PDB file of C-alpha atoms and ligand atoms in Angstrom:
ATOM      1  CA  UNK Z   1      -7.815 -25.243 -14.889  1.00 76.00           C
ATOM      2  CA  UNK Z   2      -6.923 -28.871 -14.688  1.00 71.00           C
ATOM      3  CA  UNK Z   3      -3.432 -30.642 -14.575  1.00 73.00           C
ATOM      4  CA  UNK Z   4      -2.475 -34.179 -15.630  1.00 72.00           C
ATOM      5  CA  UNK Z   5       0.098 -35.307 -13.001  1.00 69.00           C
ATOM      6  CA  UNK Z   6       3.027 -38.325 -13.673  1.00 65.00           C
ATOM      7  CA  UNK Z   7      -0.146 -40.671 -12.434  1.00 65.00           C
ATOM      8  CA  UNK Z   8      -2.450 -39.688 -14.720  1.00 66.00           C
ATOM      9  CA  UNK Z   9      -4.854 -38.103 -12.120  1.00 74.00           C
ATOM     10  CA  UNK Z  10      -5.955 -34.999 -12.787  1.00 78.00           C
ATOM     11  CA  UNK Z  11      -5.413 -32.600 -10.336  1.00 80.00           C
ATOM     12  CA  UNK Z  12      -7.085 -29.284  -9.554  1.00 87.00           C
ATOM     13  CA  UNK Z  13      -4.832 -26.378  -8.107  1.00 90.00           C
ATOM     14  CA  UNK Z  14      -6.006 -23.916  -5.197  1.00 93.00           C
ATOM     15  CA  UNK Z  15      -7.632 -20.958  -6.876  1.00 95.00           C
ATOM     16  CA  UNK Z  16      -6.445 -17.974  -5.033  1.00 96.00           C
ATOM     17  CA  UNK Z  17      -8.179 -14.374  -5.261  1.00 98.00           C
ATOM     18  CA  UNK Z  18      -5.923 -11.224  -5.375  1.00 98.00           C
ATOM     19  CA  UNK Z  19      -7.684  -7.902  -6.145  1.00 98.00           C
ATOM     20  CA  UNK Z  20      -5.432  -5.012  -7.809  1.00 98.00           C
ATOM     21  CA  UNK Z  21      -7.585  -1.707  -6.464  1.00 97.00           C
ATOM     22  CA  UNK Z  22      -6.934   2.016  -6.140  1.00 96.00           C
ATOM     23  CA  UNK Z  23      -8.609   4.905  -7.382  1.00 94.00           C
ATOM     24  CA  UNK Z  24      -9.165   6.441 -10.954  1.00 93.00           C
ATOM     25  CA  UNK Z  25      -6.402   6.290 -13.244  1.00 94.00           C
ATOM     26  CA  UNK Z  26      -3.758   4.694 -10.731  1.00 95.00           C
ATOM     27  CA  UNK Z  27      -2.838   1.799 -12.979  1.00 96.00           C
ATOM     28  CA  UNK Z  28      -4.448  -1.150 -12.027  1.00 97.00           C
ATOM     29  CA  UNK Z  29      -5.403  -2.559 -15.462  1.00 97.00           C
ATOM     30  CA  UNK Z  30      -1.645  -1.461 -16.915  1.00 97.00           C
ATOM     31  CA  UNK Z  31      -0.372  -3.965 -13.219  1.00 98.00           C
ATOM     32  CA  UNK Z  32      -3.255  -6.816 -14.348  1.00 98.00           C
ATOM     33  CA  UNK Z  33      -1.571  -6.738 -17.823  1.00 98.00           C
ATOM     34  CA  UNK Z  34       1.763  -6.795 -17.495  1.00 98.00           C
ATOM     35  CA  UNK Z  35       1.676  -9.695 -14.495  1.00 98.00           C
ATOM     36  CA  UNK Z  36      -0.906 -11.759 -16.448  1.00 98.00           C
ATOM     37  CA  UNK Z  37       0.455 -14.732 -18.145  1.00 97.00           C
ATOM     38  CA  UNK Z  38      -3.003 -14.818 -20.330  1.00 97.00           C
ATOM     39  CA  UNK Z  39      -4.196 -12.051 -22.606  1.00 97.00           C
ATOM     40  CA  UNK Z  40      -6.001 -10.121 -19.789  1.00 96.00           C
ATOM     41  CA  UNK Z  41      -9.832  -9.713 -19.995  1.00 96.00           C
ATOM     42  CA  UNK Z  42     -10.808  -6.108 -20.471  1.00 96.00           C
ATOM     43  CA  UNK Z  43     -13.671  -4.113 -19.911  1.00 94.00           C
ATOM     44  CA  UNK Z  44     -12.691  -0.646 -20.988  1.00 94.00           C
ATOM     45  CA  UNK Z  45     -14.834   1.794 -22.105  1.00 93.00           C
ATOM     46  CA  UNK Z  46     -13.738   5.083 -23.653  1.00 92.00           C
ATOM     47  CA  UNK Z  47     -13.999   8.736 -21.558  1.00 88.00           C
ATOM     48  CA  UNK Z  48     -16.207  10.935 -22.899  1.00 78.00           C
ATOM     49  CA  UNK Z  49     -17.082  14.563 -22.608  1.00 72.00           C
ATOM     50  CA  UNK Z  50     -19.600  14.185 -19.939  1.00 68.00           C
ATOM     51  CA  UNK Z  51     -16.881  12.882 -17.866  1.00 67.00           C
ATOM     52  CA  UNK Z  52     -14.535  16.650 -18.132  1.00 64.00           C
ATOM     53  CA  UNK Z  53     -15.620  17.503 -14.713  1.00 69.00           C
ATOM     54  CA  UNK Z  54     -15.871  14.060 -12.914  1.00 69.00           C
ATOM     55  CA  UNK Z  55     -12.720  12.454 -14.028  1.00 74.00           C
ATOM     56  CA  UNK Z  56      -9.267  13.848 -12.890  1.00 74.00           C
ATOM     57  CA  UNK Z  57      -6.845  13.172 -16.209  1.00 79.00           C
ATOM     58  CA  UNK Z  58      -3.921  15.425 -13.472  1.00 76.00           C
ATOM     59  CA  UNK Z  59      -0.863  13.604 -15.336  1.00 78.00           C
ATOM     60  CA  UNK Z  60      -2.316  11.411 -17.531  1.00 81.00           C
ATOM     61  CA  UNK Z  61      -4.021  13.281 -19.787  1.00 82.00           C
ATOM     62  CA  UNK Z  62      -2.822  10.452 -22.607  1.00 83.00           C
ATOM     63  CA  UNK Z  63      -5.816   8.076 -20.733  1.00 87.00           C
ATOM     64  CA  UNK Z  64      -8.691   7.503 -23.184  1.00 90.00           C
ATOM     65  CA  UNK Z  65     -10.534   4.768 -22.189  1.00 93.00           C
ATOM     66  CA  UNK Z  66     -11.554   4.103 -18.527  1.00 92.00           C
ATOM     67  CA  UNK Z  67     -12.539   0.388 -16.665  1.00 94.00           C
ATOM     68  CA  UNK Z  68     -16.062  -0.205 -16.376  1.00 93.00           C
ATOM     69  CA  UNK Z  69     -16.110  -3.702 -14.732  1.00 92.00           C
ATOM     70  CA  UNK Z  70     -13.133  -5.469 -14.003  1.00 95.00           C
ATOM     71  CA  UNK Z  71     -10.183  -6.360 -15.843  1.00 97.00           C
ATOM     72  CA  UNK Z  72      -9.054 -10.436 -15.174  1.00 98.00           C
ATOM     73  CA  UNK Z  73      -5.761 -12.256 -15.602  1.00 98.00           C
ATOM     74  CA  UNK Z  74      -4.326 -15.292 -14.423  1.00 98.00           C
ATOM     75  CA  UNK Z  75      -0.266 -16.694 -13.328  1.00 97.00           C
ATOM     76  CA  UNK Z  76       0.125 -20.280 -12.585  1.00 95.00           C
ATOM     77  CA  UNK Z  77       2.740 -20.620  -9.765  1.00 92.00           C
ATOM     78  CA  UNK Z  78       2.630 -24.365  -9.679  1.00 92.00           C
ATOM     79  CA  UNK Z  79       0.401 -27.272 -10.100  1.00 91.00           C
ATOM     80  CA  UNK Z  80      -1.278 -26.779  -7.241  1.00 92.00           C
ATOM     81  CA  UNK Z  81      -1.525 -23.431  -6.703  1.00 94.00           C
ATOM     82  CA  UNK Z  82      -2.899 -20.511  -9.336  1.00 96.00           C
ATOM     83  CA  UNK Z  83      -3.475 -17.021  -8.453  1.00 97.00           C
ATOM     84  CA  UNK Z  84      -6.246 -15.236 -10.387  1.00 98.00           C
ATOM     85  CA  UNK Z  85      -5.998 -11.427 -10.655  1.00 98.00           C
ATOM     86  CA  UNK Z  86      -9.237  -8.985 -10.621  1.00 98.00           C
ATOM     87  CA  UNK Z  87      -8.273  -5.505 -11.101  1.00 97.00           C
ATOM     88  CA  UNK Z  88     -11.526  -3.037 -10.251  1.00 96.00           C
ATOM     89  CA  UNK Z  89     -12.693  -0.198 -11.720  1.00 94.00           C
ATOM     90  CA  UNK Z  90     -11.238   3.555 -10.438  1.00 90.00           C
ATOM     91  CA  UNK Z  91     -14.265   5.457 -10.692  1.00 85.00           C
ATOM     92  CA  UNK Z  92     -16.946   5.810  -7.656  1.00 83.00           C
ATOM     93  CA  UNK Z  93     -19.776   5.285  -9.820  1.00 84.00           C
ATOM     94  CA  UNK Z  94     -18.700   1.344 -10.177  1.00 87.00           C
ATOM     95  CA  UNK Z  95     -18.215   1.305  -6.201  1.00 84.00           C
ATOM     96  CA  UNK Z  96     -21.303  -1.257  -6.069  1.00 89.00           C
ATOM     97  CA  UNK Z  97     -19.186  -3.622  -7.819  1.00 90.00           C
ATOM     98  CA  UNK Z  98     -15.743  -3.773  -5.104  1.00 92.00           C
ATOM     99  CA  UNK Z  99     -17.747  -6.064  -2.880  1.00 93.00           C
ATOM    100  CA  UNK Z 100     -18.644  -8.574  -5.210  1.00 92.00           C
ATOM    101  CA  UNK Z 101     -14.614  -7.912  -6.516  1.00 94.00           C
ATOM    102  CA  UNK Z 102     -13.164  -8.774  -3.152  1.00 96.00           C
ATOM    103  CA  UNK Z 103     -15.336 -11.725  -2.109  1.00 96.00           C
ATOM    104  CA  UNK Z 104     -13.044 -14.779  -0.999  1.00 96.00           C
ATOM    105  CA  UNK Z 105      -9.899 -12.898  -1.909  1.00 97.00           C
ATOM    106  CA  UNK Z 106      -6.700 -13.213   0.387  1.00 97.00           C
ATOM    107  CA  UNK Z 107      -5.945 -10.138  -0.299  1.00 98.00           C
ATOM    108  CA  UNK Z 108      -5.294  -6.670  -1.979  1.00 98.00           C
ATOM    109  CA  UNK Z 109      -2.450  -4.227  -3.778  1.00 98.00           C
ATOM    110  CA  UNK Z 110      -3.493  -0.402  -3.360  1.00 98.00           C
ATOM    111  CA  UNK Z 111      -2.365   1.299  -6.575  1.00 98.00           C
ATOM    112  CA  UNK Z 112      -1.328   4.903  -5.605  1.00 96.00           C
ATOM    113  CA  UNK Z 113      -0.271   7.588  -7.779  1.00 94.00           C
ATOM    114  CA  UNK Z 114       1.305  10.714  -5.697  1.00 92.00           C
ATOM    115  CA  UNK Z 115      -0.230  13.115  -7.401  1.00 90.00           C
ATOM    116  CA  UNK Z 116      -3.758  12.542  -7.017  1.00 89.00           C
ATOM    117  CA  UNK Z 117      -3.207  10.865  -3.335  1.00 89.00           C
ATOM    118  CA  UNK Z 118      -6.815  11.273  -2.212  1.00 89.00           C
ATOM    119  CA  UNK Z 119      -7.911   9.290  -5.013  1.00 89.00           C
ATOM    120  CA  UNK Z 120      -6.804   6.301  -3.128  1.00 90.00           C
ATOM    121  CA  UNK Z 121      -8.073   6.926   0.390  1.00 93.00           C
ATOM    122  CA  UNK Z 122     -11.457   5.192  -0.260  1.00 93.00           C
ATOM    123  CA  UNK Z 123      -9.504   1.997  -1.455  1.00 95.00           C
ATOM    124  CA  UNK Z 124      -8.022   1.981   1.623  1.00 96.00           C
ATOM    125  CA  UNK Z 125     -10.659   2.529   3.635  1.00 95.00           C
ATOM    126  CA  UNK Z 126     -12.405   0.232   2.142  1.00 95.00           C
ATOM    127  CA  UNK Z 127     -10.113  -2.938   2.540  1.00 97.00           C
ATOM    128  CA  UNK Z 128      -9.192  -1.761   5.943  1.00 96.00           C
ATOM    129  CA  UNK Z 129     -13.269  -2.023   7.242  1.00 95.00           C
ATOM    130  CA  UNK Z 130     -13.748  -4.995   5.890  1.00 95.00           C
ATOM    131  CA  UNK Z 131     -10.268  -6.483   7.405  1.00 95.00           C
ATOM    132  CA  UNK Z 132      -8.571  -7.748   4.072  1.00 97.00           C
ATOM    133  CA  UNK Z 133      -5.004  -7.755   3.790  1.00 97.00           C
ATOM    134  CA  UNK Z 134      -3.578  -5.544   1.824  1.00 98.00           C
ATOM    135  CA  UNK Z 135      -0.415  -3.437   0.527  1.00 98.00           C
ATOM    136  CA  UNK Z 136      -0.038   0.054  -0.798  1.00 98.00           C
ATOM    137  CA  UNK Z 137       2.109   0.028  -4.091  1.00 98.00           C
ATOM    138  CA  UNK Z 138       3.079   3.461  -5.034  1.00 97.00           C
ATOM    139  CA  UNK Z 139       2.947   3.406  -9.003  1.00 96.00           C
ATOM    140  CA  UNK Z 140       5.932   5.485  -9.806  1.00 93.00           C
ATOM    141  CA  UNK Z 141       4.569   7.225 -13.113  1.00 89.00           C
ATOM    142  CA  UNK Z 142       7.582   9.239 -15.476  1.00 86.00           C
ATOM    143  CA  UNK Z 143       7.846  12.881 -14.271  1.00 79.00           C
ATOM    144  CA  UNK Z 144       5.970  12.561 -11.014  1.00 80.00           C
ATOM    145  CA  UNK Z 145       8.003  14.068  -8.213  1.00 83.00           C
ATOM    146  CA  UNK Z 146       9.661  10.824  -6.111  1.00 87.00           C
ATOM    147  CA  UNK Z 147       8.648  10.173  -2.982  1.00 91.00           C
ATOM    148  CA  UNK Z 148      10.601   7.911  -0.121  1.00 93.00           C
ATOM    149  CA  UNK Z 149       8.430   5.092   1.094  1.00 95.00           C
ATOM    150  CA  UNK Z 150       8.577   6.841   4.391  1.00 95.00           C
ATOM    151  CA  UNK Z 151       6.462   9.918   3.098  1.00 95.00           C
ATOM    152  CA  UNK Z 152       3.977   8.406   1.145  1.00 95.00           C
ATOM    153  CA  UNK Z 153       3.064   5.824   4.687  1.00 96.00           C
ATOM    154  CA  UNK Z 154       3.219   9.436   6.599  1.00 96.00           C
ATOM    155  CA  UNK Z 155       0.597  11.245   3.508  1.00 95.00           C
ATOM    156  CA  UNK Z 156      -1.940   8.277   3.460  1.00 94.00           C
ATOM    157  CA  UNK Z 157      -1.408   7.771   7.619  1.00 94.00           C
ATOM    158  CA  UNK Z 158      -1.152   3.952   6.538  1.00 96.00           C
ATOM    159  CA  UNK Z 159      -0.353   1.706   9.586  1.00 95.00           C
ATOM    160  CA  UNK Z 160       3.504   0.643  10.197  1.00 96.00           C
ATOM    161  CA  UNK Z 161       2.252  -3.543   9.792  1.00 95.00           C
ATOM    162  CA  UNK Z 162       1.145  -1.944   6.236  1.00 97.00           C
ATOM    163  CA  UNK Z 163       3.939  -2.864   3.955  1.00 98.00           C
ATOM    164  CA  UNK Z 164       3.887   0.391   1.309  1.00 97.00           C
ATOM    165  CA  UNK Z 165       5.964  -0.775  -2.007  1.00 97.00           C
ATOM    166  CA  UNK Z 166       7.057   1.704  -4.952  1.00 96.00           C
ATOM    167  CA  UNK Z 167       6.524   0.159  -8.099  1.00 97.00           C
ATOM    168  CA  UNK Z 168       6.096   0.464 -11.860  1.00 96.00           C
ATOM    169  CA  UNK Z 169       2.738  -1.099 -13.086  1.00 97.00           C
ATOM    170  CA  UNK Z 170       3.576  -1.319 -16.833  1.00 97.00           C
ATOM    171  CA  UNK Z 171       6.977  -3.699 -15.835  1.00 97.00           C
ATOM    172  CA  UNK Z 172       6.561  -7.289 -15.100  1.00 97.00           C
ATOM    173  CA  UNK Z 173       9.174  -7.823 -12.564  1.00 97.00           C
ATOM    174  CA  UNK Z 174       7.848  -4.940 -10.522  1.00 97.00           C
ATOM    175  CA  UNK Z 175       4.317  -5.742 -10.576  1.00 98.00           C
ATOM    176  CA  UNK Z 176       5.448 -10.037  -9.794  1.00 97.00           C
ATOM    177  CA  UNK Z 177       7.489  -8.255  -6.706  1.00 97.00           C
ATOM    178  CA  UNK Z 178       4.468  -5.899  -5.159  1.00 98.00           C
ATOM    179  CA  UNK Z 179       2.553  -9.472  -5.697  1.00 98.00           C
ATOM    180  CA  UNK Z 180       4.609 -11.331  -3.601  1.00 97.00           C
ATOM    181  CA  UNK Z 181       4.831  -8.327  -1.065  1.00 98.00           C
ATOM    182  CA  UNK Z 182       0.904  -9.013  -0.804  1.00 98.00           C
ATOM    183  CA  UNK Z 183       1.424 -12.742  -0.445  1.00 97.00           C
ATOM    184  CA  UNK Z 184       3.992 -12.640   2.345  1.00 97.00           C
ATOM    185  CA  UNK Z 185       1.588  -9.992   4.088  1.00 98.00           C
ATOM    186  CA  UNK Z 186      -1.806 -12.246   3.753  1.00 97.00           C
ATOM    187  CA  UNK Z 187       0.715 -15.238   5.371  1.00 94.00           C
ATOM    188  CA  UNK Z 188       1.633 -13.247   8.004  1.00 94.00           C
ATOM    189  CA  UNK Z 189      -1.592 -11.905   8.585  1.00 90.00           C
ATOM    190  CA  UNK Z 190      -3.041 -15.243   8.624  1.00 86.00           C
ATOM    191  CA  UNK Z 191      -0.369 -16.665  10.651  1.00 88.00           C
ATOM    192  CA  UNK Z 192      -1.432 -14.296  13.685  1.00 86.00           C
ATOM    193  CA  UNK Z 193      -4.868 -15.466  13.780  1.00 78.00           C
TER     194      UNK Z 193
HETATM  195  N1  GTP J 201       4.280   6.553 -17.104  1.00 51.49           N
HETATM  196  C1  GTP J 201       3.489   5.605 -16.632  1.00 51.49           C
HETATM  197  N2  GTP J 201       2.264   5.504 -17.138  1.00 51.49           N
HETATM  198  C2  GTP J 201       1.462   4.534 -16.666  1.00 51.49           C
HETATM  199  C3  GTP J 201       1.855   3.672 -15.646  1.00 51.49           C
HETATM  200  N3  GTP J 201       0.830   2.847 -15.335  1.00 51.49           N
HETATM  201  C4  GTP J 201      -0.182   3.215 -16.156  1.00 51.49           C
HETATM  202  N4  GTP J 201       0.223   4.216 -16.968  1.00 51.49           N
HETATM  203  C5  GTP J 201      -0.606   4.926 -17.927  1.00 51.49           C
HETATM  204  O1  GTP J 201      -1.534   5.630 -17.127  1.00 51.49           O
HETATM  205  C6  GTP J 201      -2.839   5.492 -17.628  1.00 51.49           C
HETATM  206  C7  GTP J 201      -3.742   4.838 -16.617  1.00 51.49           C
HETATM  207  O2  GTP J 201      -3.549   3.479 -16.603  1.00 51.49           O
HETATM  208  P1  GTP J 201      -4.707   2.396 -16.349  1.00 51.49           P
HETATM  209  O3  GTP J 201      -3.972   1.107 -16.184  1.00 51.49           O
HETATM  210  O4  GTP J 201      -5.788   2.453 -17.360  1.00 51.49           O
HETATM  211  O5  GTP J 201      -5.297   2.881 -14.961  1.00 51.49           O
HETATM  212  P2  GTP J 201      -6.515   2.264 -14.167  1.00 51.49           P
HETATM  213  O6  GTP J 201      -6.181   2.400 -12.735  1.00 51.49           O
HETATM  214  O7  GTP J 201      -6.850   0.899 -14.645  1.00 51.49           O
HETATM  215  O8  GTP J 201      -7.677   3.273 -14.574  1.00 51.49           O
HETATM  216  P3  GTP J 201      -9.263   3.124 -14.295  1.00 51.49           P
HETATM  217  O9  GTP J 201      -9.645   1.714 -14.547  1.00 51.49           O
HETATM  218  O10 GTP J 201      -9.875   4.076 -15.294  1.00 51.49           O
HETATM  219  O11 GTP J 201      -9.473   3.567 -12.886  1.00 51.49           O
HETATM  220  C8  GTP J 201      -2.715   4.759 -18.937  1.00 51.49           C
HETATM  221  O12 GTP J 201      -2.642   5.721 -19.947  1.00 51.49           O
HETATM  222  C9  GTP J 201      -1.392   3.999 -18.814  1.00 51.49           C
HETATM  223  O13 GTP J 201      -0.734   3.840 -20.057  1.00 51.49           O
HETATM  224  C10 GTP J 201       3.179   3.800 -15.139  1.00 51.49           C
HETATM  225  O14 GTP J 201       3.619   3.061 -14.266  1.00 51.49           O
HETATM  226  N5  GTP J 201       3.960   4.798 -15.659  1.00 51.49           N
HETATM  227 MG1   MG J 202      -8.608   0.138 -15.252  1.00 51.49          MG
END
């Protein structure tokens, strides 16, 4: 992405990585799309029968098609700085692919959904070995019991520098809001060092 500035020159804003993560079904691609100020890139696939006893559908049985890549999308903040979104895929058979994901990224939102918790422990694992910033977002989905911030840190034993957010991934203003939640973290974070 290029700008023209008042000068004519063309300037080139500071790419920055954020990776939307969390475990099957938590609602990353739903946070990707409704934050994205492009038509997201998709790579959904749809579930199938041999996936009854791998895939847990616990409270959203509606879910028909499952990431098998990544899902992309992009929001210009200024021109100078852009932030470009990759949202993984859920499943543990596409694990091979979260490295290459979170290469060069400043950072991380953990999609949780409270009723399939453990689905989301690897996630966290994950960013926390490897020493990337990140946040826990709790995606609060229609009829799942509510939780108090509090509870859901206690459940996933997440760290009190760990800033855990509720959101809801299908709304704009709540996804832009966990984003910035990562940003001030990965500033902090970086400010320490
Ligand atoms: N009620 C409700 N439904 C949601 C919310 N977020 C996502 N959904 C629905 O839940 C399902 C899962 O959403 P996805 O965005 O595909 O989840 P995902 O984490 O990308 O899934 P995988 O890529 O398969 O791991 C979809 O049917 C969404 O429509 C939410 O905040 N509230
Ligand atoms: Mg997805």
């Amino acid at each position: 992405m290029v700008f023209v500035g008042s000068d004519a020159q063309l300037t080139v804003p500071t790419a920055v990585k954020i990776v939307i993560a969390g475990g099957f079904g938590t609602g990353k691609t739903t946070m990707v799309a409704s934050v994205s100020e492009i038509p997201p890139l998709r790579t959904e696939e749809l579930l199938t029968e041999a996936g009854v006893h791998v895939d847990d559908l616990a409270g959203i049985e509606g879910k028909d098609t499952t990431t098998v890549a990544l899902d992309f999308g992009r929001i210009t903040i200024n021109t100078k700085v852009v932030l470009y979104l990759f949202g993984t895929p859920g499943q543990n058979r596409f694990w091979f692919m979260w490295d290459e994901l979170a290469t060069g990224a400043i950072g991380a939102v953990v999609l949780v959904d409270t009723r399939r918790l453990d689905s989301s422990f690897p996630s966290i694992d994950f960013f926390e070995h490897r020493g990337i910033p990140f946040v826990v977002a709790v995606n609060c989905f229609d009829g799942s019991q509510a939780y108090t911030v509090d509870e859901v840190r206690h459940a996933l034993d997440i760290d009190e520098a760990i800033p855990v957010v509720l959101c809801d991934a299908r709304d704009r203003e709540s996804s832009k809001s966990v984003l910035v939640a990562l940003i001030q973290h990965s500033m902090n974070r970086l400010a320490a060092v």
